[in-house]
mmCIF file of C-alpha atoms in Angstrom:
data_model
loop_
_atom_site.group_PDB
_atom_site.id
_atom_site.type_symbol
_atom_site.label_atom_id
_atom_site.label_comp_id
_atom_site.label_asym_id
_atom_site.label_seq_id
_atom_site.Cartn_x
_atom_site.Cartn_y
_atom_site.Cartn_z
ATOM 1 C CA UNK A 1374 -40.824 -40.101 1.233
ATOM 2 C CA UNK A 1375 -41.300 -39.979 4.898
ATOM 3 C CA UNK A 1376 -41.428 -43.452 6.562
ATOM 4 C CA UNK A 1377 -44.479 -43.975 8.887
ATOM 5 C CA UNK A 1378 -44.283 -43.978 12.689
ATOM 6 C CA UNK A 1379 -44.523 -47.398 14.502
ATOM 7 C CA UNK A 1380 -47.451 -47.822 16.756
ATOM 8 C CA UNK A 1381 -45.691 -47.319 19.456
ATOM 9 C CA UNK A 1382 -44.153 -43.841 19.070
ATOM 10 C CA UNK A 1383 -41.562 -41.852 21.013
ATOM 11 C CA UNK A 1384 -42.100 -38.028 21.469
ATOM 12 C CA UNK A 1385 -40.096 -35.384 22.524
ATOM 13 C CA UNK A 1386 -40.646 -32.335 23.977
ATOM 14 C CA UNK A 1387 -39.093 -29.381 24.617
ATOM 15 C CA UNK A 1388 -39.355 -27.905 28.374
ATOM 16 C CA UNK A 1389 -37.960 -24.817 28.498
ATOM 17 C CA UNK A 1390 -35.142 -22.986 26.899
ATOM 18 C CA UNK A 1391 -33.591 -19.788 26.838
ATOM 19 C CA UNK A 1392 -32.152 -17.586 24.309
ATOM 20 C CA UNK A 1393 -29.181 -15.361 25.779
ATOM 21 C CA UNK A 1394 -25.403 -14.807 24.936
ATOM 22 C CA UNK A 1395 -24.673 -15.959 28.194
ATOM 23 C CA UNK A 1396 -26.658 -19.208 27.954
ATOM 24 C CA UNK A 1397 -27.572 -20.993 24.552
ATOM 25 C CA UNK A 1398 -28.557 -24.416 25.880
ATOM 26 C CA UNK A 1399 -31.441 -25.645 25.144
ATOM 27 C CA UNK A 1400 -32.689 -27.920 28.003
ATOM 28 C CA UNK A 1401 -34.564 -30.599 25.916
ATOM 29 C CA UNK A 1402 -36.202 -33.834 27.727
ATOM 30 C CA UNK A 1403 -37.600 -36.883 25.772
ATOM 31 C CA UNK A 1404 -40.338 -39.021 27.237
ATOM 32 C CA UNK A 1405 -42.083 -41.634 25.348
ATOM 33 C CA UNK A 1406 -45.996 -42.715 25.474
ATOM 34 C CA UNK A 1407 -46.057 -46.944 25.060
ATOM 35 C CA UNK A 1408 -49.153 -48.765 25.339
ATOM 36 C CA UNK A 1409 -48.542 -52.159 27.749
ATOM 37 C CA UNK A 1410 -49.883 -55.075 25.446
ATOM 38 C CA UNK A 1411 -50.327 -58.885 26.869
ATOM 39 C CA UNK A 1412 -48.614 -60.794 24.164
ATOM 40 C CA UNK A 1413 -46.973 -64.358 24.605
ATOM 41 C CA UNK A 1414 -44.854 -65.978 21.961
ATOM 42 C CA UNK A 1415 -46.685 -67.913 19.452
ATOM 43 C CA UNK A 1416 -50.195 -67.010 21.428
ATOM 44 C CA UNK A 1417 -53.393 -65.910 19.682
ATOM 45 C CA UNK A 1418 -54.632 -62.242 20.316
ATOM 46 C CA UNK A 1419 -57.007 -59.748 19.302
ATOM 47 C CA UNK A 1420 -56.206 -57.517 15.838
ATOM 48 C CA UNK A 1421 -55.857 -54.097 18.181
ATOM 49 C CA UNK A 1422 -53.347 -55.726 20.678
ATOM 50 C CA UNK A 1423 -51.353 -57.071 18.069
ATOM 51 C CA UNK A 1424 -51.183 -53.667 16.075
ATOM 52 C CA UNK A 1425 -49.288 -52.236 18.620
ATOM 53 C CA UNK A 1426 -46.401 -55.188 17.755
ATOM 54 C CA UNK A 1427 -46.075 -54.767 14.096
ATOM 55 C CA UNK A 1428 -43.159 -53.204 11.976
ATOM 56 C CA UNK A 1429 -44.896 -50.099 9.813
ATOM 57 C CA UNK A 1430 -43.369 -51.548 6.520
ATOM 58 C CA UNK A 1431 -44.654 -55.472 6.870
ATOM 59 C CA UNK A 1432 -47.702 -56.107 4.940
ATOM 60 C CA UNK A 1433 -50.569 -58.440 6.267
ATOM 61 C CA UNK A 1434 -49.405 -61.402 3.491
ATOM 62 C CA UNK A 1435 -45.842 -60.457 4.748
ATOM 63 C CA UNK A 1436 -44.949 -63.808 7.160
ATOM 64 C CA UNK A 1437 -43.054 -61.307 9.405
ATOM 65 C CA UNK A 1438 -46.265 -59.312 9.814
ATOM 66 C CA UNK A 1439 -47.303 -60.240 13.355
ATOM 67 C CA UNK A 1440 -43.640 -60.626 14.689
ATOM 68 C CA UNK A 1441 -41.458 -59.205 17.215
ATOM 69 C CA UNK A 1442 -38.245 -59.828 18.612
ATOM 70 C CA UNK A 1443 -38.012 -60.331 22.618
ATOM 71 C CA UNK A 1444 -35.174 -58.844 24.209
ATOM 72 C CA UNK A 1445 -32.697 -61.077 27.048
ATOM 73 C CA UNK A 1446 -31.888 -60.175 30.455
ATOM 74 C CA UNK A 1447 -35.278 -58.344 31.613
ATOM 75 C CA UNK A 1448 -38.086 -59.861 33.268
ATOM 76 C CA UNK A 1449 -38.323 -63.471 34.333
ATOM 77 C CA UNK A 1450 -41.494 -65.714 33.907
ATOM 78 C CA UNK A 1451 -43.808 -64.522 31.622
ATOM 79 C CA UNK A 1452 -42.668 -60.893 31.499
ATOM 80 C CA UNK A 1453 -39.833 -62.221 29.660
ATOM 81 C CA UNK A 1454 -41.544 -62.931 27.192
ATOM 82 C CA UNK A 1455 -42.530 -58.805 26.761
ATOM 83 C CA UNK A 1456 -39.563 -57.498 26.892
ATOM 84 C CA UNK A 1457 -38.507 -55.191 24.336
ATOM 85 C CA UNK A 1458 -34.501 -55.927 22.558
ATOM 86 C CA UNK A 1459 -32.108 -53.180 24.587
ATOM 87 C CA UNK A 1460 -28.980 -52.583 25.639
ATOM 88 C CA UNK A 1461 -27.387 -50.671 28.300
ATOM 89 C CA UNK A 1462 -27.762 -47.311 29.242
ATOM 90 C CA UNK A 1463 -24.106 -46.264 28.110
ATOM 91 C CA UNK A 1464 -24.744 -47.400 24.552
ATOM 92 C CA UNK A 1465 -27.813 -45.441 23.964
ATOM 93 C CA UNK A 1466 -25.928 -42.341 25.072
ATOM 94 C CA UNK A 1467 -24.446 -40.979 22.220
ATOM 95 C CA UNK A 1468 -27.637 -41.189 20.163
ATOM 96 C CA UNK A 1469 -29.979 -39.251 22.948
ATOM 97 C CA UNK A 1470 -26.964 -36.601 22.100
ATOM 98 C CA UNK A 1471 -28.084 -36.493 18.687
ATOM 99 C CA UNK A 1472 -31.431 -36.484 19.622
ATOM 100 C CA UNK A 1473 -31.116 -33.502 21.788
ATOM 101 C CA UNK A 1474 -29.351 -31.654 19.491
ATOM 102 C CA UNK A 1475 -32.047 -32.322 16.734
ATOM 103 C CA UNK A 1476 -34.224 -30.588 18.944
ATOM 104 C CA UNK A 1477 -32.274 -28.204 19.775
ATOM 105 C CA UNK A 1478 -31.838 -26.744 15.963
ATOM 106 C CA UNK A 1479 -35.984 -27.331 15.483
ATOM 107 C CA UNK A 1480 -36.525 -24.865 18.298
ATOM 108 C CA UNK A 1481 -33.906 -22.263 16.997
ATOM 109 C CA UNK A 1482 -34.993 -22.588 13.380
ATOM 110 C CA UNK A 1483 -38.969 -21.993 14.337
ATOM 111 C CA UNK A 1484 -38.377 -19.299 16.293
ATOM 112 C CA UNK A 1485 -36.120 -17.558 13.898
ATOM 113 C CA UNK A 1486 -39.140 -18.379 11.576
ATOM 114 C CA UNK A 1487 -41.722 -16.440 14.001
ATOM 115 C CA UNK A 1488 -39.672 -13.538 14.184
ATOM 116 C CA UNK A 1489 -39.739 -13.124 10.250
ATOM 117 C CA UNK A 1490 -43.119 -13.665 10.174
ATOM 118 C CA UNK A 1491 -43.679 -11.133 12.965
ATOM 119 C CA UNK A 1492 -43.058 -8.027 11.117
ATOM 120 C CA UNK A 1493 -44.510 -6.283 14.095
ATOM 121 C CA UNK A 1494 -41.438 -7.082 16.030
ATOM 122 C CA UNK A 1495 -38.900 -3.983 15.033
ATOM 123 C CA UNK A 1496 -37.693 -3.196 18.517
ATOM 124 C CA UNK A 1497 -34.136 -3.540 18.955
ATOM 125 C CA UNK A 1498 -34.203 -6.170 21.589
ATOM 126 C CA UNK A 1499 -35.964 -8.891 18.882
ATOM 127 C CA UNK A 1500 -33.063 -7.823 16.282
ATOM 128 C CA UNK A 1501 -30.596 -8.967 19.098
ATOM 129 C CA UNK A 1502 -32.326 -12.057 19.954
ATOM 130 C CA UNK A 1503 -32.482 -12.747 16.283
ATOM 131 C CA UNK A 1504 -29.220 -12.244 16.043
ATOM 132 C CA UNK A 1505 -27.943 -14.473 18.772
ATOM 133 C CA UNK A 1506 -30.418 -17.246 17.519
ATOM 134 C CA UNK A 1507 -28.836 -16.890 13.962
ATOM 135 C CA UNK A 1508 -25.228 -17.259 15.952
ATOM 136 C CA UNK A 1509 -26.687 -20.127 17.214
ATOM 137 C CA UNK A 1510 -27.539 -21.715 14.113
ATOM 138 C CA UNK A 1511 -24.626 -21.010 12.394
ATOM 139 C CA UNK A 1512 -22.248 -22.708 15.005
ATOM 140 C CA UNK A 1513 -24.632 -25.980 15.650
ATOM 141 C CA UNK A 1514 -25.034 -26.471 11.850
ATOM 142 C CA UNK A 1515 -21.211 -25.634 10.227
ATOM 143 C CA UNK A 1516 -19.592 -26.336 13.697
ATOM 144 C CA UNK A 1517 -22.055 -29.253 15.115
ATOM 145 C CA UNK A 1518 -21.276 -30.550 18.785
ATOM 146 C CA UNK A 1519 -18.998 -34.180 19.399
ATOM 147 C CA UNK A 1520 -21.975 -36.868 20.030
ATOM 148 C CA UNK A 1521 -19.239 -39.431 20.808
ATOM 149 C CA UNK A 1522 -17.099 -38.881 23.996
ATOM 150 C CA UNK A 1523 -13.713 -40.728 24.199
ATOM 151 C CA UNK A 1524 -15.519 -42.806 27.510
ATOM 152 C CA UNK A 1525 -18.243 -43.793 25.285
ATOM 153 C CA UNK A 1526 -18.219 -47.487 24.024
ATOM 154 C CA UNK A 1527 -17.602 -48.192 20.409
ATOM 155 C CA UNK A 1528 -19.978 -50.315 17.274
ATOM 156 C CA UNK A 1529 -20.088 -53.537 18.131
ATOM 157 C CA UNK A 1530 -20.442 -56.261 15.678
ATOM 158 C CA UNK A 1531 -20.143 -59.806 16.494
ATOM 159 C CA UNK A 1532 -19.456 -62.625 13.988
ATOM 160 C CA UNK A 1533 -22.199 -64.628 12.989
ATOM 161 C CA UNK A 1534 -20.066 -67.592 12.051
ATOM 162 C CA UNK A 1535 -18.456 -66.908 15.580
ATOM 163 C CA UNK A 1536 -15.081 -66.501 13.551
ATOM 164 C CA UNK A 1537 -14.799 -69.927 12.853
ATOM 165 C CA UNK A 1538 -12.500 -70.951 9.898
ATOM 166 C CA UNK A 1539 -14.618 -70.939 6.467
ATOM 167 C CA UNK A 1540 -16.991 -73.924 5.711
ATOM 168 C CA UNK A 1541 -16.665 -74.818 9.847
ATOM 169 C CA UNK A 1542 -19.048 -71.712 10.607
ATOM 170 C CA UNK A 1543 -21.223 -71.741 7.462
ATOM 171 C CA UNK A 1544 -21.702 -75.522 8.815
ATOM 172 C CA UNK A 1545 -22.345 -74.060 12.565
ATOM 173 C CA UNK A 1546 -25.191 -71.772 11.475
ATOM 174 C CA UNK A 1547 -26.725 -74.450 9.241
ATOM 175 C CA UNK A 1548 -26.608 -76.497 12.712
ATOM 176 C CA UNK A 1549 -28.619 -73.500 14.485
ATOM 177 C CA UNK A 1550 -30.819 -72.814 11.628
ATOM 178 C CA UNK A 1551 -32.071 -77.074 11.982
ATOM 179 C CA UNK A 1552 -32.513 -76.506 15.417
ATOM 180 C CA UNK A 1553 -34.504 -73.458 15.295
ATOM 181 C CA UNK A 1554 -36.779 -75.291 12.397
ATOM 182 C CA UNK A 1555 -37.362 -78.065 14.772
ATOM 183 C CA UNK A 1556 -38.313 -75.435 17.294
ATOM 184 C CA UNK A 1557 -41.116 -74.300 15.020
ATOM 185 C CA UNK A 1558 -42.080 -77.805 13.753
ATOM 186 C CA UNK A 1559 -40.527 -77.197 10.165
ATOM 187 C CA UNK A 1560 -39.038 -80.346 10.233
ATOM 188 C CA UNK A 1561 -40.313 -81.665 6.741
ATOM 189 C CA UNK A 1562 -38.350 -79.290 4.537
ATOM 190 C CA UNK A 1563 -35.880 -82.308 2.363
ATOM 191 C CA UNK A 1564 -32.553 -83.185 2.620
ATOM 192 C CA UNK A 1565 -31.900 -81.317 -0.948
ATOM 193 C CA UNK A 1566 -32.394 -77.592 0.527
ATOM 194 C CA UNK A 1567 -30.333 -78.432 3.233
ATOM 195 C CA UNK A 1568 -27.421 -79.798 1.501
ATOM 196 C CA UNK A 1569 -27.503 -76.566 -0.859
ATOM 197 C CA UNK A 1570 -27.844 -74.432 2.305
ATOM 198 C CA UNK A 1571 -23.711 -74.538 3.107
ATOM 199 C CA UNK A 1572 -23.423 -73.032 -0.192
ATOM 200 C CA UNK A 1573 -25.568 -70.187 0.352
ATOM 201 C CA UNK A 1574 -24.648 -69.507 3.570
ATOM 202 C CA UNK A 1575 -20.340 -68.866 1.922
ATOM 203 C CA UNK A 1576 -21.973 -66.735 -0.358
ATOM 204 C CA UNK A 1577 -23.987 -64.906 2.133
ATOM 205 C CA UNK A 1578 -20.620 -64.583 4.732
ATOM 206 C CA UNK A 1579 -18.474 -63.262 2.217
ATOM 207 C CA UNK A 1580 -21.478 -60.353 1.204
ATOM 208 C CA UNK A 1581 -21.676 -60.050 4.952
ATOM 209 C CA UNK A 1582 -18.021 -59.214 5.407
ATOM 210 C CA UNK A 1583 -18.744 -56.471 2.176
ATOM 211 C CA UNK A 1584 -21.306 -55.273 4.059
ATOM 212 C CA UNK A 1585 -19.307 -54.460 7.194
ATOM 213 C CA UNK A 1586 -16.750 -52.587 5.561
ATOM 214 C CA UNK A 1587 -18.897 -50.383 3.711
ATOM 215 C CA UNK A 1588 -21.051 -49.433 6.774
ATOM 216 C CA UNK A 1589 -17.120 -48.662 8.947
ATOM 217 C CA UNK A 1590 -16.507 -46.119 5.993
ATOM 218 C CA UNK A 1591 -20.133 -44.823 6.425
ATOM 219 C CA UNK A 1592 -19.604 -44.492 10.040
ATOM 220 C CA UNK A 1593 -16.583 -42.506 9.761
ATOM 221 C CA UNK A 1594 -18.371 -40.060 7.453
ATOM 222 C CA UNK A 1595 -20.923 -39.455 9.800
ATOM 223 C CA UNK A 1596 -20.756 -39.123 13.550
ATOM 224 C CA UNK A 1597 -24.573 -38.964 13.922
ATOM 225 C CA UNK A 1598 -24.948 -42.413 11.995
ATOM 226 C CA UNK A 1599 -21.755 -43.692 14.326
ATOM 227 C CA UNK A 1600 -23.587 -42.763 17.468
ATOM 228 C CA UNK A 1601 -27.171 -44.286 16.534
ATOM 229 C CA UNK A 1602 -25.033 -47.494 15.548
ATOM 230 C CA UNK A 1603 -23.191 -48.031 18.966
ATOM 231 C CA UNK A 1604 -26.639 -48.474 20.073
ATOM 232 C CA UNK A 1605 -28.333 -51.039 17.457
ATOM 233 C CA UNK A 1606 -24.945 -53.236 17.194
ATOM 234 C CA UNK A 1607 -25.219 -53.991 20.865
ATOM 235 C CA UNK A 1608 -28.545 -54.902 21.224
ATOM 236 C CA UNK A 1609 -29.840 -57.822 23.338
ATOM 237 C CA UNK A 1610 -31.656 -60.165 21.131
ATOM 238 C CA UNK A 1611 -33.211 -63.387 22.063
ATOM 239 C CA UNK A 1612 -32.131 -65.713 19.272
ATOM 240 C CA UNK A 1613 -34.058 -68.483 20.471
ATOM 241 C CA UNK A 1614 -37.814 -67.053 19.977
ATOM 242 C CA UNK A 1615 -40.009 -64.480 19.512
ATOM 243 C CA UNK A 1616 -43.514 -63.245 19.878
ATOM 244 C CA UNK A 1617 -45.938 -64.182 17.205
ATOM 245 C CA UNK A 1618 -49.199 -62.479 17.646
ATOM 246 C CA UNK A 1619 -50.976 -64.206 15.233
ATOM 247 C CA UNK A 1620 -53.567 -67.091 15.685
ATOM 248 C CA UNK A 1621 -53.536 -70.695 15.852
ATOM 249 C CA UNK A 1622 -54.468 -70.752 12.282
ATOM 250 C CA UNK A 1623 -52.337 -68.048 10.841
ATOM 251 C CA UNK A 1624 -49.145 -70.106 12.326
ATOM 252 C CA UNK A 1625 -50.355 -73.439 10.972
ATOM 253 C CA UNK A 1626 -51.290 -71.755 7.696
ATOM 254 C CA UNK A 1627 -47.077 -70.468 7.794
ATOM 255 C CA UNK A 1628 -45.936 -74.182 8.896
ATOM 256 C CA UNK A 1629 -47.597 -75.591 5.816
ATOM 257 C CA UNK A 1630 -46.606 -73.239 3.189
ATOM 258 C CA UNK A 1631 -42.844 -73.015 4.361
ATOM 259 C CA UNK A 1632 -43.221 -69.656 5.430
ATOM 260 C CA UNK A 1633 -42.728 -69.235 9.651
ATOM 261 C CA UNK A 1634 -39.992 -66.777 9.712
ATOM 262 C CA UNK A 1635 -37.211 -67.844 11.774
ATOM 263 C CA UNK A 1636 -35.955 -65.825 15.113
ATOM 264 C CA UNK A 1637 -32.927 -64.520 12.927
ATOM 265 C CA UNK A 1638 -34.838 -63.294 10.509
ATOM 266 C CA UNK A 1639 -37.492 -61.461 12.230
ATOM 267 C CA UNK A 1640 -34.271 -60.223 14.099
ATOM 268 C CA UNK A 1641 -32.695 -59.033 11.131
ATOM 269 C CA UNK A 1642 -36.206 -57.450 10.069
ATOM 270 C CA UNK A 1643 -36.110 -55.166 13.181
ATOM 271 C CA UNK A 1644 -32.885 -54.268 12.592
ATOM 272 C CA UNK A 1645 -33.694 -53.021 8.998
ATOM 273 C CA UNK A 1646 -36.507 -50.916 10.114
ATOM 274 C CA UNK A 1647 -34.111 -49.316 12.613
ATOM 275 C CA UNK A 1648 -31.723 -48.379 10.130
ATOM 276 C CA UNK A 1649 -34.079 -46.933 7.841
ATOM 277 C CA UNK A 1650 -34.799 -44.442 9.966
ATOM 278 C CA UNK A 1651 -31.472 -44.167 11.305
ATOM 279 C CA UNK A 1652 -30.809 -43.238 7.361
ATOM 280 C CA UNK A 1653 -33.741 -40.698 7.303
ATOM 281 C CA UNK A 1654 -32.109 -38.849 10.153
ATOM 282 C CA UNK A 1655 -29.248 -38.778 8.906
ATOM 283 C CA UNK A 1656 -30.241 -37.127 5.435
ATOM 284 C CA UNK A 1657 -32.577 -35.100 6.613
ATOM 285 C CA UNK A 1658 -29.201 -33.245 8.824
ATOM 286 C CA UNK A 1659 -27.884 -33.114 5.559
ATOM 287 C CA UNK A 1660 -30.457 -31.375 3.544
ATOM 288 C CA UNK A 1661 -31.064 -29.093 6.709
ATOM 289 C CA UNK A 1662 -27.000 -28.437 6.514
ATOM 290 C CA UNK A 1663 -27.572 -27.481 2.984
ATOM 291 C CA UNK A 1664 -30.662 -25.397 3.211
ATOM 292 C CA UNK A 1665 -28.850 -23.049 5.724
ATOM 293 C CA UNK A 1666 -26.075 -22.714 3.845
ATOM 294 C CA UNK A 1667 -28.344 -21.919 0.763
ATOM 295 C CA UNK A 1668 -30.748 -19.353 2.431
ATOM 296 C CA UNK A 1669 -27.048 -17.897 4.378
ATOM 297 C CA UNK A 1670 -26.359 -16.660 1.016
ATOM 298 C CA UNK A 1671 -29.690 -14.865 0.322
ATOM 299 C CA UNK A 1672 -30.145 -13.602 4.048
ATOM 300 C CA UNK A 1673 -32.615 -15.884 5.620
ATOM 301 C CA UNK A 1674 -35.224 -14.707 3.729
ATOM 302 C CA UNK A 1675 -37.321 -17.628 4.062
ATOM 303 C CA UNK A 1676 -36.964 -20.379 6.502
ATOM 304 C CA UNK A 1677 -40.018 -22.443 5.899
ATOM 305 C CA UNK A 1678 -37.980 -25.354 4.166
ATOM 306 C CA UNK A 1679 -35.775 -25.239 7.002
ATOM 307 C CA UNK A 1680 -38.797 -25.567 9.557
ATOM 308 C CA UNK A 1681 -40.210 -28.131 7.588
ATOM 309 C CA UNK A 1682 -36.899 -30.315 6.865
ATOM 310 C CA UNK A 1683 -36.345 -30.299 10.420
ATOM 311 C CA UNK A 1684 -39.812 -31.326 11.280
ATOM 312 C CA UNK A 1685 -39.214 -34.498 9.255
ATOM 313 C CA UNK A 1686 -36.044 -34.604 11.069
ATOM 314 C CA UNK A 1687 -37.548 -35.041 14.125
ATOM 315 C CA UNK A 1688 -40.570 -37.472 12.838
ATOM 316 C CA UNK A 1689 -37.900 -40.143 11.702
ATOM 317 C CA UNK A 1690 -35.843 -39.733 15.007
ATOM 318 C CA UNK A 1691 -39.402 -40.298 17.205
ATOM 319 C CA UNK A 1692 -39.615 -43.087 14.803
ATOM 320 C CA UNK A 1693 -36.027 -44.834 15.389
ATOM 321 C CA UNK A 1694 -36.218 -44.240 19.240
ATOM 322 C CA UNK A 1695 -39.737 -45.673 19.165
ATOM 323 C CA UNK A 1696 -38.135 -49.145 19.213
ATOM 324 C CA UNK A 1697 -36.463 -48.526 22.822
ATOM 325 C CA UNK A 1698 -38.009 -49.098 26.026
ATOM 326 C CA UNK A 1699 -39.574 -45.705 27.430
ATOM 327 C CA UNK A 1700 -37.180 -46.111 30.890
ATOM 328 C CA UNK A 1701 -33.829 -46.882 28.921
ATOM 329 C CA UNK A 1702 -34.972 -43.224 26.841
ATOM 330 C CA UNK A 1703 -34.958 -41.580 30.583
ATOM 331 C CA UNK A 1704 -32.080 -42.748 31.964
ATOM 332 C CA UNK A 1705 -30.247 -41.830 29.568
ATOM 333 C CA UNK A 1706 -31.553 -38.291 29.109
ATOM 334 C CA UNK A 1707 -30.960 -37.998 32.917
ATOM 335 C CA UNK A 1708 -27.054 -39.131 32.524
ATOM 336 C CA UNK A 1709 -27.086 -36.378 29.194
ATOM 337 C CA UNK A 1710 -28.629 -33.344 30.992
ATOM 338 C CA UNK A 1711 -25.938 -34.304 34.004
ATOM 339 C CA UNK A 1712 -22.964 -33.959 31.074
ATOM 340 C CA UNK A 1713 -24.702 -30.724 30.243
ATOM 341 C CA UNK A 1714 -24.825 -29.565 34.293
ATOM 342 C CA UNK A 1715 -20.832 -30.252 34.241
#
């Protein structure tokens, strides 16, 4: 099932391209459309406004509904408040690779697709472009591009318990998690959670370490998931707060029943719904890998599943660079179309 797009939506387009034996690159450029919205943490605002802030797979009963992460060391006074969670322009590199590439295969595939479709078309000039675009194909899917250079930087994931000894960093993050309830006047919770707390948080640091391996072994499977990950695991969170678009009332309704979501975990819930369609992406490549090599061996006789795998494809990747700030997407296109000049 295809996840929905986030309000705010990245799109990219193609420019102009050429198909030629001298020249197969595809000059792709991604721009993104983002509505500005006037939101303040923890300040009331109208329904539409805060649409534009909300994760596609929260719920209205969901507490982390009308919540946003804010992003560190952008904007001062109120604008720092607005802006978005980023990181710099060398980590998001390796992913606008991928995204280029995506496109890239999209525009081969549907044009291969109009050429069948044209049965018109018999001269011998469309059976050579068709056969250079099939070239094409064949060496971006079975012999894909390197999206991570040797100069690029590497995943990044930092400790949690700050890799402090056992019990002395479960009892750190207990410290931070007090603090941050205080923050939000939660302050009325018992001693009896808290003392069970420690426990939970061993259990959850020795899942966490699980967790990390598995994803490293992932990683190496998959270059495409590797360079969408150097991006996400160097983010710029602000741990400290967060936007709450919600009213007055909504956020003393939370208080009350225990349910005000702290800035870790409305964190963590942006992370999630970056790697789900980080995950999309990545299967989607696969099934396109595996479609080609499946109509390969009855002559491209119909490429509609292709052109519609790699339309999906491209919805989750819109989707997963939806989350970055529209002049962090530029930049970095910019620093990719120089490699490409080179």
């Amino acid at each position: 099932m295809m996840l929905p797009l986030p309000a705010k939506a990245l799109y990219i387009f193609l420019l102009a391209h050429q198909h030629d034996a001298s020249s197969s690159t595809r000059r792709c450029f991604l721009d993104s459309i983002i509505c500005a919205t006037t939101v303040v943490v923890l300040v009331n605002t109208d329904a539409a406004t805060a649409a534009d802030d909300v994760s596609p797979f929260m719920t209205s009963s969901d507490p982390l509904y009308l919540a946003r992460p804010i992003g560190i060391g952008k904007g001062d006074g109120n604008n720092s408040t607005k802006a978005r969670p980023s990181a710099p322009i060398e980590f998001l590199i390796p992913a606008t690779r991928v995204g280029l590439y995506i496109y890239q295969l999209s525009s081969i595939v549907e044009e291969l697709a109009q050429l069948r479709e044209d049965s018109s078309t018999v001269s011998s000039a469309a059976a050579n472009t068709k056969s250079v675009l099939v070239e094409q194909l064949e060496k971006l899917l079975l012999s894909p591009p390197s999206f991570i250079t040797s100069t690029d930087p590497t995943v990044t994931r930092g400790d949690p318990y700050n890799n402090m000894p056992p019990l002395i960093g479960e009892l750190a993050v207990q410290q931070q998690k007090q603090k941050e309830r205080k923050e939000q006047s939660m302050n009325d919770i018992g001693m009896a959670p808290q003392l069970f707390e420690v426990g939970e948080l061993m259990g959850e640091r020795i899942q966490w370490s699980r967790l990390v391996q598995a994803e490293r072994k992932r990683e190496e499977a998959s270059e495409v998931r590797r360079a969408m990950n150097i991006y996400t695991t160097n983010l710029n969170f602000d741990k400290n707060k967060y936007v709450y678009s919600g009213s007055k009332e909504e956020k003393k309704k939370l208080v009350r029943e225990d349910r005000l979501p702290s800035a870790t975990e409305v964190i963590r819930s942006d992370l999630d719904a970056r790697d789900l369609h980080r995950n999309e992406v990545q299967t989607k490549l696969e099934d396109v890998r595996a479609e080609y090599l499946y109509q390969k061996g009855v002559g491209l006789e119909d490429l509609s599943e292709l052109v519609v795998l790699l339309k999906e494809t491209k919805l989750a990747l819109d989707s997963w660079f939806g989350f970055i700030p529209d002049e962090d997407i530029k930049l970095a296109l910019e620093a990719v179309k120089r490699e490409q000049q080179t």
